[in-house]
Coordinates of C-alpha atoms and ligand atoms in Angstrom, one line a residue:
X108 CA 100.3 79.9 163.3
X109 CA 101.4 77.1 161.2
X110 CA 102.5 79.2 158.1
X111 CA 104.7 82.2 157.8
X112 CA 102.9 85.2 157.5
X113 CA 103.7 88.9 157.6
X114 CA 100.1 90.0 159.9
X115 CA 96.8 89.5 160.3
X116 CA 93.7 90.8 159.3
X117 CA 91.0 92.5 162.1
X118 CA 87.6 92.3 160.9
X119 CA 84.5 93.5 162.8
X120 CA 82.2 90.4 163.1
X121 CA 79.0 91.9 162.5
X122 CA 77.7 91.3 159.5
X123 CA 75.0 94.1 160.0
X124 CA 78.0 96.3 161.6
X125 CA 79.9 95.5 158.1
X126 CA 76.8 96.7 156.3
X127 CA 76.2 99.7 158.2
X128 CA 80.4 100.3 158.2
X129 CA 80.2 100.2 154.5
X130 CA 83.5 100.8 152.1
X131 CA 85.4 103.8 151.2
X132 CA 86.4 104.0 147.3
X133 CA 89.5 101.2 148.1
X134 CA 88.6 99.4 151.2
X135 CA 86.0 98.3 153.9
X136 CA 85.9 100.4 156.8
X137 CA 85.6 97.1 158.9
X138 CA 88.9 95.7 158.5
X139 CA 92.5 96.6 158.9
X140 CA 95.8 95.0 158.9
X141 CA 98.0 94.5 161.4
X142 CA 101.7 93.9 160.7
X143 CA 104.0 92.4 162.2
X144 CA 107.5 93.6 163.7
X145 CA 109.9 93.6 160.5
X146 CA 113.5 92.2 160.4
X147 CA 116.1 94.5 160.7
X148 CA 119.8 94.9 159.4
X149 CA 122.3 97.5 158.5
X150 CA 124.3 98.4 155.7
X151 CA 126.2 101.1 153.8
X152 CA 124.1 103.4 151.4
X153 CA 126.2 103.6 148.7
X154 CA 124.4 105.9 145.9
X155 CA 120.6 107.4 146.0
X156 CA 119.1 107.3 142.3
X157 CA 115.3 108.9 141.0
X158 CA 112.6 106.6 139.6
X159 CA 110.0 108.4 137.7
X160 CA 107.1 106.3 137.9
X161 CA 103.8 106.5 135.5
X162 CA 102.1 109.0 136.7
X163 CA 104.8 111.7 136.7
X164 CA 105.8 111.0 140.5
X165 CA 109.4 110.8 141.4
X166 CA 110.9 108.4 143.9
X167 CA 114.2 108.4 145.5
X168 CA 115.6 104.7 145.9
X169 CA 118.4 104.1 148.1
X170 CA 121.2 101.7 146.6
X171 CA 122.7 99.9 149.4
X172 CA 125.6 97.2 149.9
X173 CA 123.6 93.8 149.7
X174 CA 122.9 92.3 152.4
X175 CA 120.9 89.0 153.9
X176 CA 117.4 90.2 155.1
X177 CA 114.6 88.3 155.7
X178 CA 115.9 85.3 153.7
X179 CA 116.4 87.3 150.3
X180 CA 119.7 90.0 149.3
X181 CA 118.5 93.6 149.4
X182 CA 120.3 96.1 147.3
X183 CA 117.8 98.6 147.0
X184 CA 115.0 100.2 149.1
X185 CA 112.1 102.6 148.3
X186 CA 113.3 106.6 150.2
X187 CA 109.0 107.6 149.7
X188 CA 110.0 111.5 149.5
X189 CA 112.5 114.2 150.1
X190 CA 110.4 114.7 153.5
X191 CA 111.5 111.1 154.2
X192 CA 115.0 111.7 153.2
X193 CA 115.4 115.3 155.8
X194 CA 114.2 113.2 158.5
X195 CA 116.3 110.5 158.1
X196 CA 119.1 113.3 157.5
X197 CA 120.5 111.0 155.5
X198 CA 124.2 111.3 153.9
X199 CA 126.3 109.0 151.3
X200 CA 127.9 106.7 152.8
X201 CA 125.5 106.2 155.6
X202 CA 125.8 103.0 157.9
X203 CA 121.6 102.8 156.9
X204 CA 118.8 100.2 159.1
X205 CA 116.7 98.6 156.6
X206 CA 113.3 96.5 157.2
X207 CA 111.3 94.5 155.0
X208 CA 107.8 94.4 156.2
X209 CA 104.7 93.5 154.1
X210 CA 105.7 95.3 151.0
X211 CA 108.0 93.4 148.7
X212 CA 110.2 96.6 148.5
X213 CA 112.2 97.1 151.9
X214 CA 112.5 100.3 152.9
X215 CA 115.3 102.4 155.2
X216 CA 114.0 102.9 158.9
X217 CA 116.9 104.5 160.0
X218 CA 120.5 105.5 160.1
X219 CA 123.1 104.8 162.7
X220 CA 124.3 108.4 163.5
X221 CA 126.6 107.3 165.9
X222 CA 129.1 105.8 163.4
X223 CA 128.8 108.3 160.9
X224 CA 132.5 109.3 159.4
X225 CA 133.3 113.0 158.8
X226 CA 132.6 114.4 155.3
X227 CA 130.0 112.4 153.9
X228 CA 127.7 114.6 151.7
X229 CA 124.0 115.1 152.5
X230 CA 121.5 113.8 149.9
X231 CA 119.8 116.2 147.7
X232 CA 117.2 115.9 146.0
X233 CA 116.9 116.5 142.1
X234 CA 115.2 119.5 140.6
X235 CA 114.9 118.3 137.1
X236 CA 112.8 114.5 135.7
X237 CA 115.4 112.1 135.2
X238 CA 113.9 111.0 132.4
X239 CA 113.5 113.9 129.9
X240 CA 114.5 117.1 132.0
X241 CA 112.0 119.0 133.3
X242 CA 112.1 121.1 136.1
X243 CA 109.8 118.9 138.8
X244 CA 107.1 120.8 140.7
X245 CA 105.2 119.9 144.4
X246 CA 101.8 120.0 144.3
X247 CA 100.1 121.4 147.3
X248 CA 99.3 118.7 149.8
X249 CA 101.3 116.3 148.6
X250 CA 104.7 114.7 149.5
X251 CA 106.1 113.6 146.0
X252 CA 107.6 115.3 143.2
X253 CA 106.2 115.4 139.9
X254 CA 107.3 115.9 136.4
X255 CA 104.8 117.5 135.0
X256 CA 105.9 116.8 131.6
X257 CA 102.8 114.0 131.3
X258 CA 102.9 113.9 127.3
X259 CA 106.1 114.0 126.2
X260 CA 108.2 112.0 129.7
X261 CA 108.3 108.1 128.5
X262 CA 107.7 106.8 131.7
X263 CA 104.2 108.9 131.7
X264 CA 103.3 108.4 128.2
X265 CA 103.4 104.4 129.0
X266 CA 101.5 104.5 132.0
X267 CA 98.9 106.4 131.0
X268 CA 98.4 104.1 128.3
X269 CA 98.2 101.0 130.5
X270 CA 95.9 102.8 132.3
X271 CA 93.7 103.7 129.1
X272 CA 93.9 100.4 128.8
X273 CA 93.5 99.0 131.8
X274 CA 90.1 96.6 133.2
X275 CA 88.3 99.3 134.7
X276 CA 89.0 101.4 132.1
X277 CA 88.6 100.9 128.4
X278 CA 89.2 97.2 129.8
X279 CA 91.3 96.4 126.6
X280 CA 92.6 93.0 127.7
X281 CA 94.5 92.0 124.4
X282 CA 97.2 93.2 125.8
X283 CA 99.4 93.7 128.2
X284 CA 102.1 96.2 129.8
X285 CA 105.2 94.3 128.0
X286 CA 103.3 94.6 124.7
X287 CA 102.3 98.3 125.0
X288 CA 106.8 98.9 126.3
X289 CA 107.1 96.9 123.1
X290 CA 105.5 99.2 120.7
X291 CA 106.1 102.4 122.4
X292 CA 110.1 101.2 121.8
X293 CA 109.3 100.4 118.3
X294 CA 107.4 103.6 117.7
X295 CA 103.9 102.1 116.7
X296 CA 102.2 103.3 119.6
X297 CA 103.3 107.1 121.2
X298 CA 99.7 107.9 122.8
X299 CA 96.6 106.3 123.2
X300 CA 95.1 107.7 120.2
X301 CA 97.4 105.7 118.1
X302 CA 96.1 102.5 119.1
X303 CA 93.2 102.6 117.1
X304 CA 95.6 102.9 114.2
X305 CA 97.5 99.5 114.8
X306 CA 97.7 97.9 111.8
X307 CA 98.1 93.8 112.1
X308 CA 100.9 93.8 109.6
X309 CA 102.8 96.2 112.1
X310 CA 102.8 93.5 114.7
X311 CA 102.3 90.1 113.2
X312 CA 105.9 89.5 113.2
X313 CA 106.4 89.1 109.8
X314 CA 103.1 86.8 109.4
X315 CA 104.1 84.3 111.8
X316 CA 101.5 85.7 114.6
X317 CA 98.9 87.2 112.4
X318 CA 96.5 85.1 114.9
X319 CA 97.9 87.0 117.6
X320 CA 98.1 90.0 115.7
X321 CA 94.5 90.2 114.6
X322 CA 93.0 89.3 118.2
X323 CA 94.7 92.7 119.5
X324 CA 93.5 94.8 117.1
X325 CA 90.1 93.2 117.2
X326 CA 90.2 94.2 121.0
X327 CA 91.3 97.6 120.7
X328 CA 88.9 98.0 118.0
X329 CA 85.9 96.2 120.6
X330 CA 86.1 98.9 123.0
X331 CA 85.0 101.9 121.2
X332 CA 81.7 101.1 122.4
X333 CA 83.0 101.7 126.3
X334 CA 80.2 104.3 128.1
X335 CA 81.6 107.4 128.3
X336 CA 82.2 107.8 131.8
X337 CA 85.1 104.7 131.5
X338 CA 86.4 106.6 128.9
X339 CA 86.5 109.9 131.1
X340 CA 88.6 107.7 133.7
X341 CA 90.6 106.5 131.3
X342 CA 92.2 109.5 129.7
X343 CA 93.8 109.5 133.2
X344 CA 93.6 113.1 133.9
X345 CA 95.2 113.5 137.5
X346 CA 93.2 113.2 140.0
X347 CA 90.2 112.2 138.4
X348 CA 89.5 108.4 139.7
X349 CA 86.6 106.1 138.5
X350 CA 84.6 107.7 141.1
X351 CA 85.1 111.2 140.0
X352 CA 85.4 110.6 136.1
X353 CA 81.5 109.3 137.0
X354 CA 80.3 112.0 138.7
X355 CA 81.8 114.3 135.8
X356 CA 80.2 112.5 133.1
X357 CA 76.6 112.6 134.7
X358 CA 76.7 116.3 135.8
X359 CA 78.3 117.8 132.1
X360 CA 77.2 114.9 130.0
X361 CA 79.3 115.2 127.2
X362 CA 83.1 115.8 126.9
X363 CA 82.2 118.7 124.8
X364 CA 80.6 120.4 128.1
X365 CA 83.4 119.4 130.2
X366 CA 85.9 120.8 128.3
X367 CA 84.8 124.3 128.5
X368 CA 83.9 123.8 132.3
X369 CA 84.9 126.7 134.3
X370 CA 86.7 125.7 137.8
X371 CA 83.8 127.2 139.4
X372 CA 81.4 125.7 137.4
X373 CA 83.6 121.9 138.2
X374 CA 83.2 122.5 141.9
X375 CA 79.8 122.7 141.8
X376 CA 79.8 119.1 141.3
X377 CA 79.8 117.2 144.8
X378 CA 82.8 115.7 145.0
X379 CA 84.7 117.8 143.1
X380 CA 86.8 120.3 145.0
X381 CA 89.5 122.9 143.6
X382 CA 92.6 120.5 143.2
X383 CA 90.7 118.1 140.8
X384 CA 88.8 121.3 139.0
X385 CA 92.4 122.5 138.3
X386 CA 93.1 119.7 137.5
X387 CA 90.4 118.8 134.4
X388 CA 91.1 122.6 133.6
X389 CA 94.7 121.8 132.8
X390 CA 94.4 118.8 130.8
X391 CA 91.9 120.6 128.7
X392 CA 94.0 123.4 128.3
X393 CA 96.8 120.8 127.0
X394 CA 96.9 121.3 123.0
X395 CA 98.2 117.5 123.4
X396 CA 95.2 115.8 124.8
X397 CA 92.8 118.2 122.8
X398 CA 94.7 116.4 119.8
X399 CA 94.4 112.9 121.0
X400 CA 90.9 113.3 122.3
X401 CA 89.4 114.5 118.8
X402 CA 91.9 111.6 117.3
X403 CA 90.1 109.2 119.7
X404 CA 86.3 110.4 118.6
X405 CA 86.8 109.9 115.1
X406 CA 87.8 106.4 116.0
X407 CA 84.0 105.9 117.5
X408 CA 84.7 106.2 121.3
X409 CA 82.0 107.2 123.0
X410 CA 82.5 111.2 124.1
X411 CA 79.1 111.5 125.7
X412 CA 76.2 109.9 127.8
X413 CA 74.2 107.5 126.1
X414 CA 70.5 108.6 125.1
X415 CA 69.2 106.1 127.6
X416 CA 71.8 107.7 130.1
X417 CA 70.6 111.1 129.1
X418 CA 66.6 110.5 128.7
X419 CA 64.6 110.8 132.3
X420 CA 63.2 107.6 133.3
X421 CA 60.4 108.7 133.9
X422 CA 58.8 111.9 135.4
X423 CA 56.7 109.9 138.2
X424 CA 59.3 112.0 141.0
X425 CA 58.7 115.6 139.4
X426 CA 58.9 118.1 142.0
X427 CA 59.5 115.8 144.5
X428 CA 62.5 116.6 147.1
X429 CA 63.5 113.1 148.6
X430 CA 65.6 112.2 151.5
X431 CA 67.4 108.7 151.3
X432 CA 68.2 107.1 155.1
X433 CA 69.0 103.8 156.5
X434 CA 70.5 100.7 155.0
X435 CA 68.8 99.1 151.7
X436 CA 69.0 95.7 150.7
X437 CA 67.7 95.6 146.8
X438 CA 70.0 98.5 145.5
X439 CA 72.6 100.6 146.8
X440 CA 72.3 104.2 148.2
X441 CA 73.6 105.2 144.9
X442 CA 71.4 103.7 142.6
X443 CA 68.6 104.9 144.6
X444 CA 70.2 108.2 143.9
X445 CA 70.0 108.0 140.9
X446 CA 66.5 106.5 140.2
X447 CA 65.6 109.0 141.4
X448 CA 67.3 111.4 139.6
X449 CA 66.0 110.0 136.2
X450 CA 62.5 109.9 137.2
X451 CA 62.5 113.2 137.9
X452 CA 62.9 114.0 141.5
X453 CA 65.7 115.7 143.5
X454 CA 67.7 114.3 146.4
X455 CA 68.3 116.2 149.5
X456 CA 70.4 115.5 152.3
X457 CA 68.5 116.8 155.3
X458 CA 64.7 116.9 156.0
X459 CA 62.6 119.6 156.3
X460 CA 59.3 120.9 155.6
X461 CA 59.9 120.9 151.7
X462 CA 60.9 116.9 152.0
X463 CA 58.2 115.1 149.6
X464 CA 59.1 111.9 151.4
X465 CA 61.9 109.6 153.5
X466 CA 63.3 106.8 151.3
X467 CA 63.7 104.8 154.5
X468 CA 65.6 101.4 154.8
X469 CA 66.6 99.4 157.8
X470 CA 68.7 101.1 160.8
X471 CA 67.5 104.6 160.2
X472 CA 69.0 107.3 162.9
X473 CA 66.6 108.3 165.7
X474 CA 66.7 112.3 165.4
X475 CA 66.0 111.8 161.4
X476 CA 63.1 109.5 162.4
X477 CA 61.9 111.9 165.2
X478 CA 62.3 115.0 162.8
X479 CA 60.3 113.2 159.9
X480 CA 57.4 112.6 162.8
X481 CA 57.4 115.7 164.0
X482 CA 57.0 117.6 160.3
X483 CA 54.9 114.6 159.6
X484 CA 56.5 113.6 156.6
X485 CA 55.5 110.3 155.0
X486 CA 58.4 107.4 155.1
X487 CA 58.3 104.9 152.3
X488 CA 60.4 101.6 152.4
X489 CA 62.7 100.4 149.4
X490 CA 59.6 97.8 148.1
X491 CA 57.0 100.6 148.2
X492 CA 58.9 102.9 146.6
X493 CA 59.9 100.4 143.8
X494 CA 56.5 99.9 143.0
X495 CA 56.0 103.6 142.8
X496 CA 58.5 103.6 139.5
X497 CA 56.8 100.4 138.1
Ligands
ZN291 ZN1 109.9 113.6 132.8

């Protein structure tokens, strides 16, 4: 290739294989990257120090001797876990091999045990946040560390509110991450409840940027009219993506409802299993986000569905069981879903004798096909069943 390049991309050429492929929450399922064979060099690991990053999780970084790699000095390099350090049985003073693949970050591959001197100390990991002391705690599944300290640790409290703030989120785009270090430094913003109460004179430097000034608060002021289920995503409670915070705010509704949700009651949702029901149950157990929450509905955020979100379409599907299959090309699965939800009918997964009718689009399986002509149940295509809502 004429250009330096880290990999390549594999993509399935067919378009109709891409469609019928389709995407996970992040990426298409019809491409994958393929990396390249990193440079590698060695060097001495000279201390390991903890990142706490913003959403509680704490990384080990290596600090290394620098050293020429890949046409930039490397001094540091990502450790992922305390997993990753046992296996590399790593120790202070380590003779280390370090990469640099795709990531901007390099990161240690290995250690050259062979020329290890006598009495170097193993690395430990740390029990307490760097940042404000609390004892960490491994959730199960996972590989990191967390401080679960996620209202009062600095590093949290900033990240969640670039998340709050953040495009898919309450898409406040006034500002940005330097601004919101800014004022958490200077005290004017501590939570996310508290940036509804910027005043401009608190940031118009003195009345030299009261333009500036008045276009932030303007936008933070703009986005109290974001649908509830952004605003559900963007109180960052863990676990709870855009997906998720979506699927929450059509099945309880309000935050009101969701708030006193049992876990049993949460995991009745699809989608929802017991680590992100704990999950919402904790952070509405928090006395902290209770607080900001009611702080951020008397600023006029929206803490419930819509009335046209709420309000049934129509009640032209009442009573009707309906099975979606095959590949549509005028709406997604999901909005299907959910037309049909709000004109009254009920989707169901597999077909049986109680099936109404087959919501069928292109590419439909042959045992769902056979099944549906066998119980003779009636198939209706995206355009007929369009006109059936009209
Ligand atoms: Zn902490």
């Amino acid at each position: 290739m004429p250009v330096a390049t880290d990999g390549i991309v594999l993509k399935v050429n067919s378009l109709r294989q891409q469609q019928q492929l389709g995407f996970t929450a992040k990426s298409p399922r019809w491409a994958i990257a393929y990396k390249f064979k990193a440079e590698r060099v060695c060097t001495r690991l000279n201390e390991v120090t903890f990142q706490v990053g913003r959403t509680g999780a704490v990384t080990p970084v290596a600090n290394m001797e620098p050293v020429l790699l890949a046409g930039t000095t490397v001094k540091r390099a990502t450790l992922n876990n305390e997993d990753f350090i046992r296996s590399l049985d790593l120790h202070i003073g380590d003779n280390v091999f370090v990469e640099k693949g795709g990531e901007i970050i390099p990161k240690i591959v290995g250690v050259d045990v062979n020329h290890r001197s006598p009495n170097l100390q193993p690395v430990h990991f740390i029990s307490n946040c760097p940042e404000c002391g609390s004892p960490l705690v491994r959730y199960a599944g996972e590989a990191a560390y967390y401080c679960p300290n996620d209202t009062g640790c600095p590093p949290q409290i900033k990240g969640r509110i670039e998340h709050f703030i953040a495009r898919k989120a309450m898409n406040i785009d006034s500002i940005g991450p330097e601004t919101i270090d800014d004022y958490f430094r200077r005290g004017i913003v501590r939570n996310v409840a508290d940036l509804y109460e910027i005043r401009t004179e608190q940031i118009n430097g003195d009345g030299t940027r009261q333009k500036s000034a008045q276009k932030i608060v303007k936008g933070i002021q703009d986005s109290v009219s974001t649908p509830f289920e952004r605003v559900l995503f963007a109180l960052g409670i863990r676990f709870v993506g855009e997906t998720t915070a979506k699927l929450l705010a059509k099945h309880f509704k309000s935050i009101d409802a969701l708030m006193v949700a049992t876990p049993e009651q949460l995991v009745e949702v699809e989608g929802v299993g017991t680590v992100i029901a704990e999950s919402v149950v904790r952070f509405f157990h928090d006395e902290v986000n209770l607080n900001i929450i009611e702080r951020l509905r008397q600023h006029g955020l929206q803490m419930s569905l819509n009335a046209e979100q709420q309000q049934p379409a129509s009640d032209k599907l009442a009573g009707k069981n309906i099975v979606i299959s095959g590949v549509f090309e005028q709406h997604s699965r999901d909005e299907y879903k959910e037309m049909i939800e709000r004109n009254g009918g009920k989707n169901v997964s597999s077909i049986s004798s109680k099936t109404s009718f087959i919501l069928a689009g292109a590419n439909m399986g042959p045992s769902k096909m056979q099944k549906a002509q066998q119980l003779g149940i009636d198939m209706i295509d995206e355009s007929a069943f369009l006109k059936m809502l009209e």
